[in-house]
Amino acid sequence: MQRWGQSVTAAPGAHTPVEQAIFNERSQQVQQALTQLSDQQRQVIELAYDAGLSQSEIAQQLHKPLGSVKSLTRQGLLKLKQLLQHSID
């Protein structure tokens, strides 16, 4: 499985070099932020976004309770938001 951001080679609709550069920079920022999550948080987020699995499917695949998957997803997304906040502003 390719990692989040690595499977995308071009920004949808990006036509100018500036737009492509901005897209590439944001992709790198997301990749860097993902490395700062716990392994479990990163895994559930990647399964949701890269593989398109629902939280129920992730729970089945990882043999974890659904509540644990939901908690890991929420905690991971909150941490990503915190890590990427400076990029959004």
mmCIF file of N, CA and C in Angstrom:
data_model
loop_
_atom_site.group_PDB
_atom_site.id
_atom_site.type_symbol
_atom_site.label_atom_id
_atom_site.label_comp_id
_atom_site.label_asym_id
_atom_site.label_seq_id
_atom_site.Cartn_x
_atom_site.Cartn_y
_atom_site.Cartn_z
ATOM 1 N N MET A 1 0.851 -1.169 0.000
ATOM 2 C CA MET A 1 0.000 0.000 0.000
ATOM 3 C C MET A 1 0.903 1.242 0.000
ATOM 4 N N GLN A 2 0.568 2.204 -0.826
ATOM 5 C CA GLN A 2 1.318 3.437 -0.839
ATOM 6 C C GLN A 2 0.839 4.317 0.298
ATOM 7 N N ARG A 3 1.737 5.111 0.804
ATOM 8 C CA ARG A 3 1.406 5.957 1.947
ATOM 9 C C ARG A 3 0.672 7.207 1.488
ATOM 10 N N TRP A 4 -0.057 7.777 2.409
ATOM 11 C CA TRP A 4 -0.857 8.967 2.162
ATOM 12 C C TRP A 4 0.021 10.063 1.578
ATOM 13 N N GLY A 5 -0.358 10.607 0.445
ATOM 14 C CA GLY A 5 0.408 11.672 -0.180
ATOM 15 C C GLY A 5 1.423 11.172 -1.186
ATOM 16 N N GLN A 6 1.918 9.936 -1.016
ATOM 17 C CA GLN A 6 2.892 9.401 -1.951
ATOM 18 C C GLN A 6 2.223 8.869 -3.211
ATOM 19 N N SER A 7 0.959 8.482 -3.128
ATOM 20 C CA SER A 7 0.276 7.919 -4.279
ATOM 21 C C SER A 7 -0.207 9.007 -5.226
ATOM 22 N N VAL A 8 -0.201 10.244 -4.787
ATOM 23 C CA VAL A 8 -0.660 11.355 -5.614
ATOM 24 C C VAL A 8 0.558 11.974 -6.283
ATOM 25 N N THR A 9 0.520 12.055 -7.620
ATOM 26 C CA THR A 9 1.670 12.595 -8.333
ATOM 27 C C THR A 9 1.464 14.031 -8.770
ATOM 28 N N ALA A 10 0.219 14.449 -8.860
ATOM 29 C CA ALA A 10 -0.050 15.831 -9.267
ATOM 30 C C ALA A 10 -1.305 16.319 -8.580
ATOM 31 N N ALA A 11 -1.346 17.589 -8.307
ATOM 32 C CA ALA A 11 -2.518 18.179 -7.678
ATOM 33 C C ALA A 11 -3.645 18.231 -8.699
ATOM 34 N N PRO A 12 -4.848 17.817 -8.295
ATOM 35 C CA PRO A 12 -5.967 17.892 -9.219
ATOM 36 C C PRO A 12 -6.207 19.335 -9.649
ATOM 37 N N GLY A 13 -6.194 19.562 -10.929
ATOM 38 C CA GLY A 13 -6.482 20.890 -11.447
ATOM 39 C C GLY A 13 -5.344 21.887 -11.331
ATOM 40 N N ALA A 14 -4.185 21.480 -10.828
ATOM 41 C CA ALA A 14 -3.055 22.401 -10.705
ATOM 42 C C ALA A 14 -2.410 22.547 -12.073
ATOM 43 N N HIS A 15 -2.389 23.771 -12.555
ATOM 44 C CA HIS A 15 -1.866 23.992 -13.891
ATOM 45 C C HIS A 15 -0.603 24.840 -13.900
ATOM 46 N N THR A 16 -0.401 25.611 -12.886
ATOM 47 C CA THR A 16 0.760 26.492 -12.871
ATOM 48 C C THR A 16 1.855 25.903 -11.991
ATOM 49 N N PRO A 17 3.091 26.280 -12.241
ATOM 50 C CA PRO A 17 4.181 25.822 -11.369
ATOM 51 C C PRO A 17 3.979 26.241 -9.913
ATOM 52 N N VAL A 18 3.415 27.413 -9.685
ATOM 53 C CA VAL A 18 3.177 27.883 -8.316
ATOM 54 C C VAL A 18 2.165 26.976 -7.624
ATOM 55 N N GLU A 19 1.075 26.643 -8.305
ATOM 56 C CA GLU A 19 0.069 25.750 -7.717
ATOM 57 C C GLU A 19 0.670 24.380 -7.413
ATOM 58 N N GLN A 20 1.478 23.864 -8.320
ATOM 59 C CA GLN A 20 2.122 22.566 -8.106
ATOM 60 C C GLN A 20 3.085 22.632 -6.925
ATOM 61 N N ALA A 21 3.831 23.712 -6.804
ATOM 62 C CA ALA A 21 4.772 23.871 -5.692
ATOM 63 C C ALA A 21 4.033 23.925 -4.360
ATOM 64 N N ILE A 22 2.926 24.639 -4.314
ATOM 65 C CA ILE A 22 2.118 24.724 -3.091
ATOM 66 C C ILE A 22 1.580 23.350 -2.720
ATOM 67 N N PHE A 23 1.073 22.620 -3.710
ATOM 68 C CA PHE A 23 0.556 21.280 -3.464
ATOM 69 C C PHE A 23 1.663 20.360 -2.919
ATOM 70 N N ASN A 24 2.832 20.407 -3.543
ATOM 71 C CA ASN A 24 3.947 19.560 -3.101
ATOM 72 C C ASN A 24 4.375 19.899 -1.670
ATOM 73 N N GLU A 25 4.408 21.185 -1.351
ATOM 74 C CA GLU A 25 4.797 21.601 -0.003
ATOM 75 C C GLU A 25 3.791 21.104 1.032
ATOM 76 N N ARG A 26 2.512 21.238 0.725
ATOM 77 C CA ARG A 26 1.482 20.766 1.660
ATOM 78 C C ARG A 26 1.536 19.251 1.825
ATOM 79 N N SER A 27 1.781 18.549 0.742
ATOM 80 C CA SER A 27 1.895 17.097 0.820
ATOM 81 C C SER A 27 3.050 16.694 1.731
ATOM 82 N N GLN A 28 4.172 17.388 1.614
ATOM 83 C CA GLN A 28 5.324 17.107 2.476
ATOM 84 C C GLN A 28 5.015 17.420 3.934
ATOM 85 N N GLN A 29 4.267 18.489 4.173
ATOM 86 C CA GLN A 29 3.906 18.848 5.540
ATOM 87 C C GLN A 29 3.009 17.774 6.159
ATOM 88 N N VAL A 30 2.077 17.249 5.382
ATOM 89 C CA VAL A 30 1.191 16.193 5.879
ATOM 90 C C VAL A 30 2.005 14.931 6.162
ATOM 91 N N GLN A 31 2.909 14.575 5.246
ATOM 92 C CA GLN A 31 3.764 13.405 5.462
ATOM 93 C C GLN A 31 4.571 13.545 6.748
ATOM 94 N N GLN A 32 5.136 14.713 6.964
ATOM 95 C CA GLN A 32 5.927 14.958 8.173
ATOM 96 C C GLN A 32 5.053 14.849 9.421
ATOM 97 N N ALA A 33 3.861 15.411 9.365
ATOM 98 C CA ALA A 33 2.958 15.361 10.515
ATOM 99 C C ALA A 33 2.544 13.919 10.815
ATOM 100 N N LEU A 34 2.312 13.124 9.774
ATOM 101 C CA LEU A 34 1.927 11.725 9.983
ATOM 102 C C LEU A 34 3.003 10.948 10.725
ATOM 103 N N THR A 35 4.259 11.289 10.511
ATOM 104 C CA THR A 35 5.341 10.573 11.194
ATOM 105 C C THR A 35 5.347 10.851 12.692
ATOM 106 N N GLN A 36 4.658 11.902 13.115
ATOM 107 C CA GLN A 36 4.631 12.264 14.524
ATOM 108 C C GLN A 36 3.461 11.635 15.282
ATOM 109 N N LEU A 37 2.621 10.899 14.576
ATOM 110 C CA LEU A 37 1.519 10.184 15.227
ATOM 111 C C LEU A 37 2.033 8.854 15.759
ATOM 112 N N SER A 38 1.273 8.270 16.676
ATOM 113 C CA SER A 38 1.613 6.918 17.113
ATOM 114 C C SER A 38 1.392 5.973 15.930
ATOM 115 N N ASP A 39 2.024 4.820 15.976
ATOM 116 C CA ASP A 39 1.863 3.849 14.889
ATOM 117 C C ASP A 39 0.399 3.472 14.680
ATOM 118 N N GLN A 40 -0.328 3.281 15.787
ATOM 119 C CA GLN A 40 -1.733 2.892 15.684
ATOM 120 C C GLN A 40 -2.584 4.016 15.100
ATOM 121 N N GLN A 41 -2.343 5.250 15.522
ATOM 122 C CA GLN A 41 -3.091 6.385 14.981
ATOM 123 C C GLN A 41 -2.839 6.512 13.484
ATOM 124 N N ARG A 42 -1.576 6.435 13.096
ATOM 125 C CA ARG A 42 -1.214 6.551 11.684
ATOM 126 C C ARG A 42 -1.851 5.419 10.873
ATOM 127 N N GLN A 43 -1.840 4.232 11.417
ATOM 128 C CA GLN A 43 -2.383 3.077 10.708
ATOM 129 C C GLN A 43 -3.873 3.234 10.427
ATOM 130 N N VAL A 44 -4.656 3.635 11.435
ATOM 131 C CA VAL A 44 -6.102 3.757 11.204
ATOM 132 C C VAL A 44 -6.407 4.911 10.255
ATOM 133 N N ILE A 45 -5.654 5.992 10.333
ATOM 134 C CA ILE A 45 -5.882 7.124 9.430
ATOM 135 C C ILE A 45 -5.508 6.747 7.996
ATOM 136 N N GLU A 46 -4.414 6.046 7.819
ATOM 137 C CA GLU A 46 -4.022 5.624 6.475
ATOM 138 C C GLU A 46 -5.013 4.626 5.894
ATOM 139 N N LEU A 47 -5.515 3.714 6.713
ATOM 140 C CA LEU A 47 -6.514 2.765 6.214
ATOM 141 C C LEU A 47 -7.797 3.486 5.816
ATOM 142 N N ALA A 48 -8.157 4.509 6.556
ATOM 143 C CA ALA A 48 -9.370 5.259 6.230
ATOM 144 C C ALA A 48 -9.188 6.082 4.959
ATOM 145 N N TYR A 49 -8.081 6.788 4.849
ATOM 146 C CA TYR A 49 -7.902 7.717 3.727
ATOM 147 C C TYR A 49 -7.267 7.073 2.505
ATOM 148 N N ASP A 50 -6.274 6.210 2.702
ATOM 149 C CA ASP A 50 -5.614 5.581 1.548
ATOM 150 C C ASP A 50 -6.432 4.419 1.001
ATOM 151 N N ALA A 51 -6.907 3.566 1.900
ATOM 152 C CA ALA A 51 -7.635 2.375 1.471
ATOM 153 C C ALA A 51 -9.138 2.623 1.381
ATOM 154 N N GLY A 52 -9.601 3.728 1.947
ATOM 155 C CA GLY A 52 -11.025 4.046 1.881
ATOM 156 C C GLY A 52 -11.897 3.151 2.746
ATOM 157 N N LEU A 53 -11.317 2.579 3.794
ATOM 158 C CA LEU A 53 -12.080 1.688 4.665
ATOM 159 C C LEU A 53 -12.891 2.490 5.679
ATOM 160 N N SER A 54 -14.032 1.955 6.037
ATOM 161 C CA SER A 54 -14.830 2.553 7.112
ATOM 162 C C SER A 54 -14.197 2.171 8.447
ATOM 163 N N GLN A 55 -14.634 2.834 9.503
ATOM 164 C CA GLN A 55 -14.098 2.493 10.819
ATOM 165 C C GLN A 55 -14.458 1.058 11.203
ATOM 166 N N SER A 56 -15.612 0.590 10.817
ATOM 167 C CA SER A 56 -16.003 -0.798 11.091
ATOM 168 C C SER A 56 -15.093 -1.772 10.351
ATOM 169 N N GLU A 57 -14.783 -1.455 9.100
ATOM 170 C CA GLU A 57 -13.885 -2.321 8.322
ATOM 171 C C GLU A 57 -12.476 -2.310 8.901
ATOM 172 N N ILE A 58 -12.031 -1.150 9.361
ATOM 173 C CA ILE A 58 -10.707 -1.057 9.985
ATOM 174 C C ILE A 58 -10.672 -1.906 11.256
ATOM 175 N N ALA A 59 -11.720 -1.818 12.061
ATOM 176 C CA ALA A 59 -11.795 -2.611 13.289
ATOM 177 C C ALA A 59 -11.704 -4.105 12.984
ATOM 178 N N GLN A 60 -12.416 -4.534 11.955
ATOM 179 C CA GLN A 60 -12.371 -5.948 11.569
ATOM 180 C C GLN A 60 -10.978 -6.339 11.081
ATOM 181 N N GLN A 61 -10.397 -5.512 10.241
ATOM 182 C CA GLN A 61 -9.087 -5.826 9.675
ATOM 183 C C GLN A 61 -8.000 -5.872 10.739
ATOM 184 N N LEU A 62 -8.067 -4.968 11.706
ATOM 185 C CA LEU A 62 -7.041 -4.896 12.749
ATOM 186 C C LEU A 62 -7.372 -5.730 13.980
ATOM 187 N N HIS A 63 -8.568 -6.341 13.977
ATOM 188 C CA HIS A 63 -9.021 -7.135 15.124
ATOM 189 C C HIS A 63 -9.016 -6.302 16.409
ATOM 190 N N LYS A 64 -9.582 -5.092 16.282
ATOM 191 C CA LYS A 64 -9.695 -4.175 17.418
ATOM 192 C C LYS A 64 -11.157 -3.806 17.610
ATOM 193 N N PRO A 65 -11.536 -3.460 18.832
ATOM 194 C CA PRO A 65 -12.911 -2.994 19.055
ATOM 195 C C PRO A 65 -13.160 -1.695 18.273
ATOM 196 N N LEU A 66 -14.385 -1.542 17.796
ATOM 197 C CA LEU A 66 -14.753 -0.353 17.032
ATOM 198 C C LEU A 66 -14.487 0.921 17.830
ATOM 199 N N GLY A 67 -14.781 0.901 19.119
ATOM 200 C CA GLY A 67 -14.539 2.072 19.959
ATOM 201 C C GLY A 67 -13.078 2.477 19.986
ATOM 202 N N SER A 68 -12.190 1.493 19.982
ATOM 203 C CA SER A 68 -10.746 1.784 19.963
ATOM 204 C C SER A 68 -10.342 2.437 18.655
ATOM 205 N N VAL A 69 -10.878 1.934 17.550
ATOM 206 C CA VAL A 69 -10.577 2.514 16.236
ATOM 207 C C VAL A 69 -11.086 3.952 16.173
ATOM 208 N N LYS A 70 -12.288 4.182 16.691
ATOM 209 C CA LYS A 70 -12.837 5.537 16.696
ATOM 210 C C LYS A 70 -11.972 6.474 17.534
ATOM 211 N N SER A 71 -11.533 6.012 18.687
ATOM 212 C CA SER A 71 -10.682 6.831 19.556
ATOM 213 C C SER A 71 -9.337 7.127 18.900
ATOM 214 N N LEU A 72 -8.727 6.107 18.306
ATOM 215 C CA LEU A 72 -7.438 6.308 17.638
ATOM 216 C C LEU A 72 -7.570 7.294 16.479
ATOM 217 N N THR A 73 -8.657 7.176 15.730
ATOM 218 C CA THR A 73 -8.883 8.082 14.606
ATOM 219 C C THR A 73 -9.041 9.514 15.107
ATOM 220 N N ARG A 74 -9.871 9.694 16.106
ATOM 221 C CA ARG A 74 -10.112 11.040 16.637
ATOM 222 C C ARG A 74 -8.832 11.645 17.207
ATOM 223 N N GLN A 75 -8.112 10.872 18.009
ATOM 224 C CA GLN A 75 -6.871 11.368 18.600
ATOM 225 C C GLN A 75 -5.851 11.722 17.512
ATOM 226 N N GLY A 76 -5.754 10.868 16.503
ATOM 227 C CA GLY A 76 -4.812 11.115 15.413
ATOM 228 C C GLY A 76 -5.167 12.353 14.618
ATOM 229 N N LEU A 77 -6.450 12.519 14.313
ATOM 230 C CA LEU A 77 -6.872 13.693 13.549
ATOM 231 C C LEU A 77 -6.697 14.981 14.350
ATOM 232 N N LEU A 78 -6.959 14.923 15.649
ATOM 233 C CA LEU A 78 -6.736 16.107 16.487
ATOM 234 C C LEU A 78 -5.254 16.478 16.534
ATOM 235 N N LYS A 79 -4.403 15.468 16.623
ATOM 236 C CA LYS A 79 -2.964 15.744 16.649
ATOM 237 C C LYS A 79 -2.513 16.301 15.302
ATOM 238 N N LEU A 80 -3.019 15.747 14.196
ATOM 239 C CA LEU A 80 -2.685 16.276 12.875
ATOM 240 C C LEU A 80 -3.118 17.737 12.757
ATOM 241 N N LYS A 81 -4.299 18.031 13.247
ATOM 242 C CA LYS A 81 -4.786 19.412 13.205
ATOM 243 C C LYS A 81 -3.838 20.326 13.960
ATOM 244 N N GLN A 82 -3.422 19.892 15.129
ATOM 245 C CA GLN A 82 -2.496 20.685 15.943
ATOM 246 C C GLN A 82 -1.158 20.864 15.215
ATOM 247 N N LEU A 83 -0.639 19.794 14.641
ATOM 248 C CA LEU A 83 0.654 19.856 13.972
ATOM 249 C C LEU A 83 0.621 20.702 12.703
ATOM 250 N N LEU A 84 -0.524 20.695 12.032
ATOM 251 C CA LEU A 84 -0.637 21.408 10.756
ATOM 252 C C LEU A 84 -1.269 22.781 10.886
ATOM 253 N N GLN A 85 -1.642 23.179 12.090
ATOM 254 C CA GLN A 85 -2.340 24.444 12.301
ATOM 255 C C GLN A 85 -1.578 25.628 11.705
ATOM 256 N N HIS A 86 -0.278 25.662 11.864
ATOM 257 C CA HIS A 86 0.514 26.776 11.330
ATOM 258 C C HIS A 86 0.436 26.842 9.808
ATOM 259 N N SER A 87 0.232 25.699 9.154
ATOM 260 C CA SER A 87 0.125 25.664 7.696
ATOM 261 C C SER A 87 -1.211 26.188 7.209
ATOM 262 N N ILE A 88 -2.223 26.044 8.040
ATOM 263 C CA ILE A 88 -3.570 26.442 7.667
ATOM 264 C C ILE A 88 -3.743 27.946 7.797
ATOM 265 N N ASP A 89 -3.143 28.527 8.824
ATOM 266 C CA ASP A 89 -3.297 29.961 9.089
ATOM 267 C C ASP A 89 -2.695 30.832 8.022
#
